[in-house]
Short mmCIF file of C-alpha atoms and ligand atoms in Angstrom, two decimals:
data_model
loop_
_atom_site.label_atom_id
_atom_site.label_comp_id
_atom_site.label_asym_id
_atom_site.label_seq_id
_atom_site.Cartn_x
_atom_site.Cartn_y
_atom_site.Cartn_z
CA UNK I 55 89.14 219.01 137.79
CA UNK I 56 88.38 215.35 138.24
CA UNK I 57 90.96 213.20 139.11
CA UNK I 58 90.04 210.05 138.75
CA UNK I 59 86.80 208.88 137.33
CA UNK I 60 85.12 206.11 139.67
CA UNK I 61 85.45 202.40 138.70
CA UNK I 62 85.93 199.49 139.82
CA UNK I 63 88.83 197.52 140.52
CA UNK I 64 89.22 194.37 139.80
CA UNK I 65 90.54 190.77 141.20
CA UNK I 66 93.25 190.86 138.02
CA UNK I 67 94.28 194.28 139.21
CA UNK I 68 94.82 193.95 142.61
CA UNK I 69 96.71 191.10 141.83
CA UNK I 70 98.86 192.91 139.69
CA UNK I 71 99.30 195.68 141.96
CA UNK I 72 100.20 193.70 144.79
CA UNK I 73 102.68 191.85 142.57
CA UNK I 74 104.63 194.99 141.95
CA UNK I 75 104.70 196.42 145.61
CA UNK I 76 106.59 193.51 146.52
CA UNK I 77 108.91 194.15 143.79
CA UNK I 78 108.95 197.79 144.42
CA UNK I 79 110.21 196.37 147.97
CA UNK I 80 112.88 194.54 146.56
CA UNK I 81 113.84 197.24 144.61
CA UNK I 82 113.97 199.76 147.58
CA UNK I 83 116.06 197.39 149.93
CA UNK I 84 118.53 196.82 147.06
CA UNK I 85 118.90 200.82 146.66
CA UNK I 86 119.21 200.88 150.31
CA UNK I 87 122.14 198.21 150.42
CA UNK I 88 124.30 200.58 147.13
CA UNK I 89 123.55 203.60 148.80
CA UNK I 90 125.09 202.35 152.24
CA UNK I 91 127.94 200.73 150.36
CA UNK I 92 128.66 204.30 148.56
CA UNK I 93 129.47 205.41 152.01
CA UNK I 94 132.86 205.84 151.97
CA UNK I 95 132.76 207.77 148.92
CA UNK I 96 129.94 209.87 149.76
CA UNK I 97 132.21 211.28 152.84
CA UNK I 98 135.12 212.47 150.73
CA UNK I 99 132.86 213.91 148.08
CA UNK I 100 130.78 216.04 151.41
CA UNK I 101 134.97 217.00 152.35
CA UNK I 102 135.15 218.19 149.19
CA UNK I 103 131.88 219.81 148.64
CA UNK I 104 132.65 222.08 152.24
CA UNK I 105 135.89 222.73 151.25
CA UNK I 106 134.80 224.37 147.94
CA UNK I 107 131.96 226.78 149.61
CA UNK I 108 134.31 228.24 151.81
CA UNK I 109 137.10 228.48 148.59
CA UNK I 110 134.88 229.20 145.56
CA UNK I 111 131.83 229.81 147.37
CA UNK I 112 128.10 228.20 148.07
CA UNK I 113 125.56 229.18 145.48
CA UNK I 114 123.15 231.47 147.20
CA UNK I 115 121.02 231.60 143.99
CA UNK I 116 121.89 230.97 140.77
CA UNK I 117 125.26 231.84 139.88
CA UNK I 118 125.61 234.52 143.17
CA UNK I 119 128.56 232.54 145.43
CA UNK I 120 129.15 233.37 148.65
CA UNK I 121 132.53 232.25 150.70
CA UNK I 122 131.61 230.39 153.52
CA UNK I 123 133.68 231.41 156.88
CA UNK I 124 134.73 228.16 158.71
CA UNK I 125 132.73 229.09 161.77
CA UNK I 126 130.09 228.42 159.68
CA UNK I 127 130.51 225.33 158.90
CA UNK I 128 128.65 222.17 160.27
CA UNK I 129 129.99 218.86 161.78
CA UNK I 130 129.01 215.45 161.02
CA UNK I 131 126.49 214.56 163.65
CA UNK I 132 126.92 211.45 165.85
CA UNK I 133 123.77 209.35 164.12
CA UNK I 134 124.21 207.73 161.09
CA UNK I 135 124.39 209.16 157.87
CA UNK I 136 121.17 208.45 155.74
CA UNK I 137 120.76 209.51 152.17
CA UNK I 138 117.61 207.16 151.54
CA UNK I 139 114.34 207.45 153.82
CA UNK J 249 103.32 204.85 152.58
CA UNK J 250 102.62 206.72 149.21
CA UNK J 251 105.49 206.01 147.24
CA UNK J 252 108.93 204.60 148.67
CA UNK J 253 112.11 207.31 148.27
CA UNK J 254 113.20 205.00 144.74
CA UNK J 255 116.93 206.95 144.06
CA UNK J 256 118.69 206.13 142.10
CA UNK J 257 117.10 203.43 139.86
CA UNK J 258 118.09 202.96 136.65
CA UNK J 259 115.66 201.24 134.13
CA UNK J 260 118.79 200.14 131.62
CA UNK J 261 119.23 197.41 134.76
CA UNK J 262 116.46 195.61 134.16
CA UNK J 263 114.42 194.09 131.46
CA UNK J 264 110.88 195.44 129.88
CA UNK J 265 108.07 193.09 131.29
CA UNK J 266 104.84 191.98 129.03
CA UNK J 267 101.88 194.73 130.30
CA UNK J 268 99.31 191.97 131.19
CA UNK J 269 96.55 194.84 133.09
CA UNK J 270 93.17 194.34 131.34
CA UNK J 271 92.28 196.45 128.34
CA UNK J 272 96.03 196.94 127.32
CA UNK J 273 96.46 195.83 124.06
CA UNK J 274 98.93 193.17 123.23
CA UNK J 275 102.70 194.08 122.44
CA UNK J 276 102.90 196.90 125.33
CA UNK J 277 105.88 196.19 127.54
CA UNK J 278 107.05 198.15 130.96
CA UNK J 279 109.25 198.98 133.31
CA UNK J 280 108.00 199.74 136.17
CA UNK J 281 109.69 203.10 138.08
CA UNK J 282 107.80 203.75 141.05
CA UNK J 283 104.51 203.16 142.01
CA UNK J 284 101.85 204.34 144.88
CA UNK J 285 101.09 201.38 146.99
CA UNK J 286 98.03 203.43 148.27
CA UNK J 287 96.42 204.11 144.62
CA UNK J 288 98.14 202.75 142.32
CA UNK J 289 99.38 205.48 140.54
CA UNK J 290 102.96 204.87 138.32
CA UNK J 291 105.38 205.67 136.77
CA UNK J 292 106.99 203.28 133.62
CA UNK J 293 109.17 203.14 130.65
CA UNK J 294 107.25 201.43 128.13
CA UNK J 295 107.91 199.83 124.97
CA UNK J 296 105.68 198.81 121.91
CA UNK J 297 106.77 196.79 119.80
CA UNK J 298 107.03 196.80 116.05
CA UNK J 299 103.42 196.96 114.73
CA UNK J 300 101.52 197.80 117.90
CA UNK J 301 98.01 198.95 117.32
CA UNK J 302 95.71 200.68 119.99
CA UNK J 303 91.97 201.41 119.67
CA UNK J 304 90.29 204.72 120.57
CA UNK J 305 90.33 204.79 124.30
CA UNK J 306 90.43 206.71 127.61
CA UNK J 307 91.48 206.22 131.21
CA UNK J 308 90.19 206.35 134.52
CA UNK J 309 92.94 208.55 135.91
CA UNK J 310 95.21 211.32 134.00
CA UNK J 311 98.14 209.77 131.78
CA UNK J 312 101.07 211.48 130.65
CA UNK J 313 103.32 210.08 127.79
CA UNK J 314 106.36 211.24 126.57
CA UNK J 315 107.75 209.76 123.37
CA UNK J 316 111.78 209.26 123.63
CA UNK J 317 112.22 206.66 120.33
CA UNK J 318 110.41 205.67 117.60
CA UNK J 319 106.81 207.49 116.87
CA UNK J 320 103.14 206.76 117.29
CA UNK J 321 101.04 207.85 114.72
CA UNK J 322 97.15 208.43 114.16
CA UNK J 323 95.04 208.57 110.93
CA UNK J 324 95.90 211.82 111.00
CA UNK J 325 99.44 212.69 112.86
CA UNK J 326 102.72 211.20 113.34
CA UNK J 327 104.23 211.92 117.10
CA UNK J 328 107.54 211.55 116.90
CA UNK J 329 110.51 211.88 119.96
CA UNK J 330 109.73 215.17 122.56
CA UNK J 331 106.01 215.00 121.99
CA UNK J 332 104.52 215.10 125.54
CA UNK J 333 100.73 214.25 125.89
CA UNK J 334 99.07 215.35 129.32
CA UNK J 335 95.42 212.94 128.55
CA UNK J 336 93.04 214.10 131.63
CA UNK J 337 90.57 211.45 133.09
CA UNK J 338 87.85 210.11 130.84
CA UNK J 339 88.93 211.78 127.41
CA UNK J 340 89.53 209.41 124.42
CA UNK J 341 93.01 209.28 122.32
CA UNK J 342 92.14 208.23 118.88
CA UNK J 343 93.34 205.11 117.59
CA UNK J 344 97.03 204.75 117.45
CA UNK J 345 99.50 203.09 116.08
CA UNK J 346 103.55 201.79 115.88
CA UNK J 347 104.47 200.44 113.05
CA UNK J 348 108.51 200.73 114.13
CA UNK J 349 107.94 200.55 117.69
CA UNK J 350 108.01 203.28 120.21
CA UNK J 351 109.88 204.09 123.38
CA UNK J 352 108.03 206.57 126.04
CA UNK J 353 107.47 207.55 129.72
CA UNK J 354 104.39 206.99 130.83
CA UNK J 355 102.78 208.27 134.10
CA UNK J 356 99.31 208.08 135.60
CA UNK J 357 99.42 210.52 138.76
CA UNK J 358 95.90 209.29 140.88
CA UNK J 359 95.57 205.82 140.07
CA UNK J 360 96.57 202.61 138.38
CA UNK J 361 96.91 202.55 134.81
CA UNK J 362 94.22 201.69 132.72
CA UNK J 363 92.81 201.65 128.99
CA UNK J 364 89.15 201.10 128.15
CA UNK J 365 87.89 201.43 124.69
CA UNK J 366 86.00 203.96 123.89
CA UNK J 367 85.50 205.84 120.60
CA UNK J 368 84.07 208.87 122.73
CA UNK J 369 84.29 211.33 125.74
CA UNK J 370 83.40 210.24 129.08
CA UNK J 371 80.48 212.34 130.44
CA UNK J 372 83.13 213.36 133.40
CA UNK J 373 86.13 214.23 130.52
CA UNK J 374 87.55 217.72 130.56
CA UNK J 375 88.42 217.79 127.05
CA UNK J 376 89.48 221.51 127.31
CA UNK J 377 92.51 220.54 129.52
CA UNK J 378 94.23 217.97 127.38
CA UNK J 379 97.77 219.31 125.98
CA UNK J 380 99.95 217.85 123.18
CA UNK J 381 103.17 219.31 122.28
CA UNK J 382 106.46 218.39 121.00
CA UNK J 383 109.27 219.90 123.21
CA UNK J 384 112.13 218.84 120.78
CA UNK J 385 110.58 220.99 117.99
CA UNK J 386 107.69 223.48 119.23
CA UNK J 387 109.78 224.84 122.44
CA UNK J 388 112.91 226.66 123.30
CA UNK J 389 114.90 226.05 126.60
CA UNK J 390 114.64 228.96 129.34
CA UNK J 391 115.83 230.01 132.56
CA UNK J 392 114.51 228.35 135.61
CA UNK J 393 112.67 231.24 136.63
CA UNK J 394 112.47 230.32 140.64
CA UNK J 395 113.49 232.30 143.33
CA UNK J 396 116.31 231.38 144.36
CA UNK J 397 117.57 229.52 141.12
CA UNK J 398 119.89 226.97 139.76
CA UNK J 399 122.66 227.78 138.46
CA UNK J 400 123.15 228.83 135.00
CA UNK J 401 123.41 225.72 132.68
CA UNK J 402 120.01 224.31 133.99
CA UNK J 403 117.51 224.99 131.49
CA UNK J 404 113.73 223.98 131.30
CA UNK J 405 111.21 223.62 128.79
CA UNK J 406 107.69 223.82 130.92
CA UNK J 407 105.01 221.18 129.87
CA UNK J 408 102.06 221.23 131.79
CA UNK J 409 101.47 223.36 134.93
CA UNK J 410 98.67 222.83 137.41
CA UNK J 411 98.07 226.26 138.88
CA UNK J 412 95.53 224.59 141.48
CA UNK J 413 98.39 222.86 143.08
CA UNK J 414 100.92 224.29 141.07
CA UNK J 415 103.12 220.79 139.92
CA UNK J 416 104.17 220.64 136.68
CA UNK J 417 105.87 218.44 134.20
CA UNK J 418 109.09 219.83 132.37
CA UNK J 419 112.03 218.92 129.91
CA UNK J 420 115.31 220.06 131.45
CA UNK J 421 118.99 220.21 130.54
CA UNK J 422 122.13 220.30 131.95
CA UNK J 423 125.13 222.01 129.73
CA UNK J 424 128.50 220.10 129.49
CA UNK J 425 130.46 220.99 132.83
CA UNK J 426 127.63 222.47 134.74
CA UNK J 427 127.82 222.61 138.56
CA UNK J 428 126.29 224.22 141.39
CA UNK J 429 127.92 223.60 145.12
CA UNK J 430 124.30 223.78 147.36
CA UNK J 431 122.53 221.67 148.98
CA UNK J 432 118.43 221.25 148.07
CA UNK J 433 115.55 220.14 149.09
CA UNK J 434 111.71 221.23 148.25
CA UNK J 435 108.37 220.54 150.11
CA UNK J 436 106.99 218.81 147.18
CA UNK J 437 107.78 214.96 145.71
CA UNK J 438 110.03 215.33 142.96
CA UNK J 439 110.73 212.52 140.20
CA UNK J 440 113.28 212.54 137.12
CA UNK J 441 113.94 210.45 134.16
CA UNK J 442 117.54 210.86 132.50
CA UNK J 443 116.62 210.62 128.73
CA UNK J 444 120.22 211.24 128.01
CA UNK J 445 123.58 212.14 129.71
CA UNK J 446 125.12 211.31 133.36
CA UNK J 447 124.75 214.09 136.14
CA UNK J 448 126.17 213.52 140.18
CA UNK J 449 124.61 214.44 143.28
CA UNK J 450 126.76 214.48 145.99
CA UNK J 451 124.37 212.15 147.94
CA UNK J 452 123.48 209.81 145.44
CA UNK J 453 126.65 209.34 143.00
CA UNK J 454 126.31 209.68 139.19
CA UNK J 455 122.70 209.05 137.33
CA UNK J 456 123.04 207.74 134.04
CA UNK J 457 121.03 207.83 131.20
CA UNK J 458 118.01 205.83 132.15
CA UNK J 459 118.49 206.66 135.53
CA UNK J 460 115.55 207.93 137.50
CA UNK J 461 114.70 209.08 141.07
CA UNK J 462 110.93 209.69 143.11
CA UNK J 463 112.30 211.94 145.54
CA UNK J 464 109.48 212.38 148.64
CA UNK J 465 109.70 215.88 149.68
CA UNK J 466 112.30 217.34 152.16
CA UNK J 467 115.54 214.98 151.31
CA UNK J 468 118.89 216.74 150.78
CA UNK J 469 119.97 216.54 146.96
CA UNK J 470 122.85 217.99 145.81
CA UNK J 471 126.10 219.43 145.49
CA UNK J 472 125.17 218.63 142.10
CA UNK J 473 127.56 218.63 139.03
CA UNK J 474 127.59 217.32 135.30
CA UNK J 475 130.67 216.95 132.73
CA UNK J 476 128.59 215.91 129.23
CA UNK J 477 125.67 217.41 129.45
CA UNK J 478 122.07 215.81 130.49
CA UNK J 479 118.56 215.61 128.92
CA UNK J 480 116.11 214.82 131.95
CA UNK J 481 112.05 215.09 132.11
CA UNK J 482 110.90 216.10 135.83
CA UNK J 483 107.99 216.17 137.49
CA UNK J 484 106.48 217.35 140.62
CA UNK J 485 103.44 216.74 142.75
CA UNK J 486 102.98 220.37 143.70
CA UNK J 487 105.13 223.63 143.95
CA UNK J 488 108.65 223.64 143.69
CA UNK J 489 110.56 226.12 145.87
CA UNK J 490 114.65 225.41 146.29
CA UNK J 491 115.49 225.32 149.66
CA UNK J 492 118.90 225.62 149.64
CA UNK J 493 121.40 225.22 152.49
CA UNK J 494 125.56 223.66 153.12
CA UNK J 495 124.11 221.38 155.84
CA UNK J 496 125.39 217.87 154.21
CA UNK J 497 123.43 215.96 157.44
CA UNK J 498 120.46 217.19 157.81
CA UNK J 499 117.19 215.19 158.34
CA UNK J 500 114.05 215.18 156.25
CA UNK J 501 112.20 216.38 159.70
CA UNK J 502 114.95 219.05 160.12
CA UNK J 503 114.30 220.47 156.63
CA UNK J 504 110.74 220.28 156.92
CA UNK J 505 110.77 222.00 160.72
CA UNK J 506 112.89 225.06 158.45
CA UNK J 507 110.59 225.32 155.90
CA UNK J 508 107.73 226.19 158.27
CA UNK J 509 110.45 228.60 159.84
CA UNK J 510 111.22 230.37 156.98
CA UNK J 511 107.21 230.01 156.03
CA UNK J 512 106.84 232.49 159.06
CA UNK J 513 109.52 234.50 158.55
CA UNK J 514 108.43 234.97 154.34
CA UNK J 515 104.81 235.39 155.23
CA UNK J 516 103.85 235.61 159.14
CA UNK J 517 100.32 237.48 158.86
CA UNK J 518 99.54 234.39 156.38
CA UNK J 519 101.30 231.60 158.66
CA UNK J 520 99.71 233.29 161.99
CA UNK J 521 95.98 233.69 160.15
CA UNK J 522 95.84 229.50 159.15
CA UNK J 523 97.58 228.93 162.82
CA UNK J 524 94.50 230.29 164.36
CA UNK J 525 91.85 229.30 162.19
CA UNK J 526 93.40 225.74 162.11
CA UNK J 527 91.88 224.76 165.40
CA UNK J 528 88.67 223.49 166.72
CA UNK J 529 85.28 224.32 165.19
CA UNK J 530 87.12 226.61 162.66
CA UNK J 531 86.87 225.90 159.12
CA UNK J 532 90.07 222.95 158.80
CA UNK J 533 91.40 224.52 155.37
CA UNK J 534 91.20 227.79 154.02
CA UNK J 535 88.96 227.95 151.59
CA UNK J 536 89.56 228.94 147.92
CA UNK J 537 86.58 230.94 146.18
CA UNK J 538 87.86 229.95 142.64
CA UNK J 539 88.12 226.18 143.10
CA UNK J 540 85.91 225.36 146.65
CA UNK J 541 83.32 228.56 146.17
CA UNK J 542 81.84 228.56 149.37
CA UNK J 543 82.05 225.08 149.86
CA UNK J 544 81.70 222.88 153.20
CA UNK J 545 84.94 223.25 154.75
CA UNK J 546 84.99 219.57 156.21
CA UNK J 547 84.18 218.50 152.93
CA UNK J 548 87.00 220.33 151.56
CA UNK J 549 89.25 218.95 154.37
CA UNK J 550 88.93 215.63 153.04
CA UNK J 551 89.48 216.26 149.35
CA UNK J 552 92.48 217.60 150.28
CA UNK J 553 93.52 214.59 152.96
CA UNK J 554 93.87 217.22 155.47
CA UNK J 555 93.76 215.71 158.86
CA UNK J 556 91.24 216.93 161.20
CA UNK J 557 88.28 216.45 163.61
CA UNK J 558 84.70 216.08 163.64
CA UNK J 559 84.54 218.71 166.87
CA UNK J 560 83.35 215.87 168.86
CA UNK J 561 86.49 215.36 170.71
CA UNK J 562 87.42 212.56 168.66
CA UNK J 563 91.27 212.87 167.00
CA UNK J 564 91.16 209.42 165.78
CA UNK J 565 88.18 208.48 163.42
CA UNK J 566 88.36 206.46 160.25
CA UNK J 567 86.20 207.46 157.32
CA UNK J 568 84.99 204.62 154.51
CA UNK J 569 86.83 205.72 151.60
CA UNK J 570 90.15 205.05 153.39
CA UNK J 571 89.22 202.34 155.74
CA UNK J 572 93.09 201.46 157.17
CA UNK J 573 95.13 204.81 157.55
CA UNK J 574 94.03 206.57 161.13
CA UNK J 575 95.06 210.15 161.30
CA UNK J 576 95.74 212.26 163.90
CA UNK J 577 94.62 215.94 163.99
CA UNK J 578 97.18 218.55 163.76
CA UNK J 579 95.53 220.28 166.94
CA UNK J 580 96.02 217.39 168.73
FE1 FE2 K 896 115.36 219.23 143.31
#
């Protein structure tokens, strides 16, 4: 299956391309910035989220649950918590 | 880079911009999602307005369009919201038209968009492979169907699938109060649009409707949970597997050093067979008799942007038709 069929591209569209990877940029650094801000939210809801695997259960597949024992559970690492890469 | 990890966006935050490529006709508008710096390739909302009128054309690259408002229409057909149109490389659309303005996703998956007009087939066109359906009306929702699954609640109406690579293109739902406590990640690039509805990922926070995410492969998503109910179209760049796991801090290199672990564990005479013959004057990729025949494997190395070597010793070598990006081989 082709992919793309050869042709040239031209002055107009590089321009244009270029144009929109620097807003993509933008765009990415402002996600960045909400995403860091949601921080302190994004801990309780993690709280919350290994409290209910070991109460209701983790979904192993589909609706199958299985109650996680609190051995099993991880801690937070040292290094920051990233969501966004 | 490819394209940037863009979650959450959501397109109701910004306003549609004129389309001002070449061959576009006038009264096209876009929002741009998430683009390839490398090729090009993107993914938009787009707009046309009241009255827009397209000639017969093609593009240079595949195009996907998904109508979410309004209709297009033909001399022939009217295409109204749910109609999906997977348009490979080179074949022509007819003329169309919007006489109330349409609404629609549009994606082009190897390089930048374009429209050249052209009442006929290019000689390279696979006519065969083009695909037009409407979801709303000509499809019924069904199970996930993957090994391990979602939960029940997540339902999917399969577009197009690529059984080379195996990505597809799909309509999915979310019923009113679904949720599913895991932890996923896949080891292929996923993307979403929310047509309709709000759902929350415990990483991200709640995506609206006209919220959207290109998700590079091996980043944690979920718990995941929805109260309304969600109409979403997803895409992937290649096969979807759900890796789930509780580990809320894991890193993308973490996931991706598990998946090869549980690669060996799922199939080890398969891992163990392309870990030997993945080294030095051995063919680079396996070759595939139905797509490659008995093909050069160094040529089929590079169509696949495998890194290698040339078996001279040299790790490092730059070929012409990507002059800037060195790459290392994996037997390095
Ligand atoms: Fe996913």
């Amino acid at each position: 299956m082709v992919k793309v069929i050869e042709h040239k591209v031209s002055r107009e569209v590089k321009a244009w391309l270029k144009k929109e990877a620097a807003e993509q940029k933008e765009r990415y650094k402002k996600i960045v910035a909400e995403q860091e801000a949601l921080s302190p939210k994004r801990d309780k809801w993690v709280a919350d989220f290994l409290e209910r695997i070991q109460s209701r259960g983790f979904n192993v597949h589909a609706d199958m649950l299985r109650k996680i024992p609190a051995a099993e559970i991880p801690k937070k690492p040292r290094r920051k918590f990233k969501v966004v890469f | 880079m490819a394209r940037p990890h863009i979650e959450p966006f959501v397109d109701r935050d910004v306003s549609f911009k004129k389309m001002t490529l070449p061959g576009f006709p006038k009264g096209m508008h876009y929002k741009m999602l998430s683009m390839d710096t490398d090729t090009g390739a993107s993914s938009m909302t787009v707009m046309y307005e009241n009255g827009y009128a397209q000639p017969p054309g093609m593009s240079y690259a595949d195009m996907e369009l998904f109508i979410m408002s309004g209709y297009l229409e033909s001399d022939e057909k009217r295409y109204t919201p749910g109609t999906y149109f997977w348009v490979p490389p080179g074949v022509h659309m007819p003329a169309l038209r919007a006489p109330r303005g349409c609404v629609a996703l549009m994606f082009y998956n190897y390089a930048e968009p374009s429209f050249v007009e052209s009442d006929s087939d290019h000689q390279l066109a696979e006519r065969d492979h083009l695909t037009i359906v409407n979801a709303y009306e000509d499809m019924h929702w069904t199970s996930t169907n993957f090994f391990p699954a979602t939960a029940s609640g997540c339902l999917v109406k399969v577009l197009r699938f690529d059984q080379r690579t195996q990505a597809f293109t799909f309509l999915y739902c979310m019923t009113p109060n679904f949720w599913q406590d895991n932890i996923s990640y896949h080891d292929c690039a996923e993307e979403a649009y929310h047509i309709w509805g709000t759902s929350w990922m415990m990483q991200f926070g709640n995506l609206p409707t006209g919220g959207y995410f290109w998700r590079p492969p091996y980043i944690n998503h979920g718990a995941f949970a929805c109260k309304l109910g969600t109409l979403a179209l997803g895409r992937t760049d290649s096969q979807l597997y759900n890796h789930f796991h509780f580990n809320p801090w894991s890193t993308p290199e973490e996931n991706r050093e598990r998946a090869g672990a549980r690669m060996l564990a799922w199939k080890p005479e398969l891992y163990r067979w392309i870990e030997q013959h993945g080294g030095h004057n051995h063919p680079h990729v396996p070759n595939d008799f139905e797509y490659d025949g008995q093909g050069d494997p160094h040529a089929i190395a590079h169509a696949h942007g495998v890194p290698h070597d040339h078996g001279d010793g040299h790790h490092d070598h730059e070929h012409e038709e990507k002059p800037k990006r060195r790459r290392r081989s994996r037997t390095k």
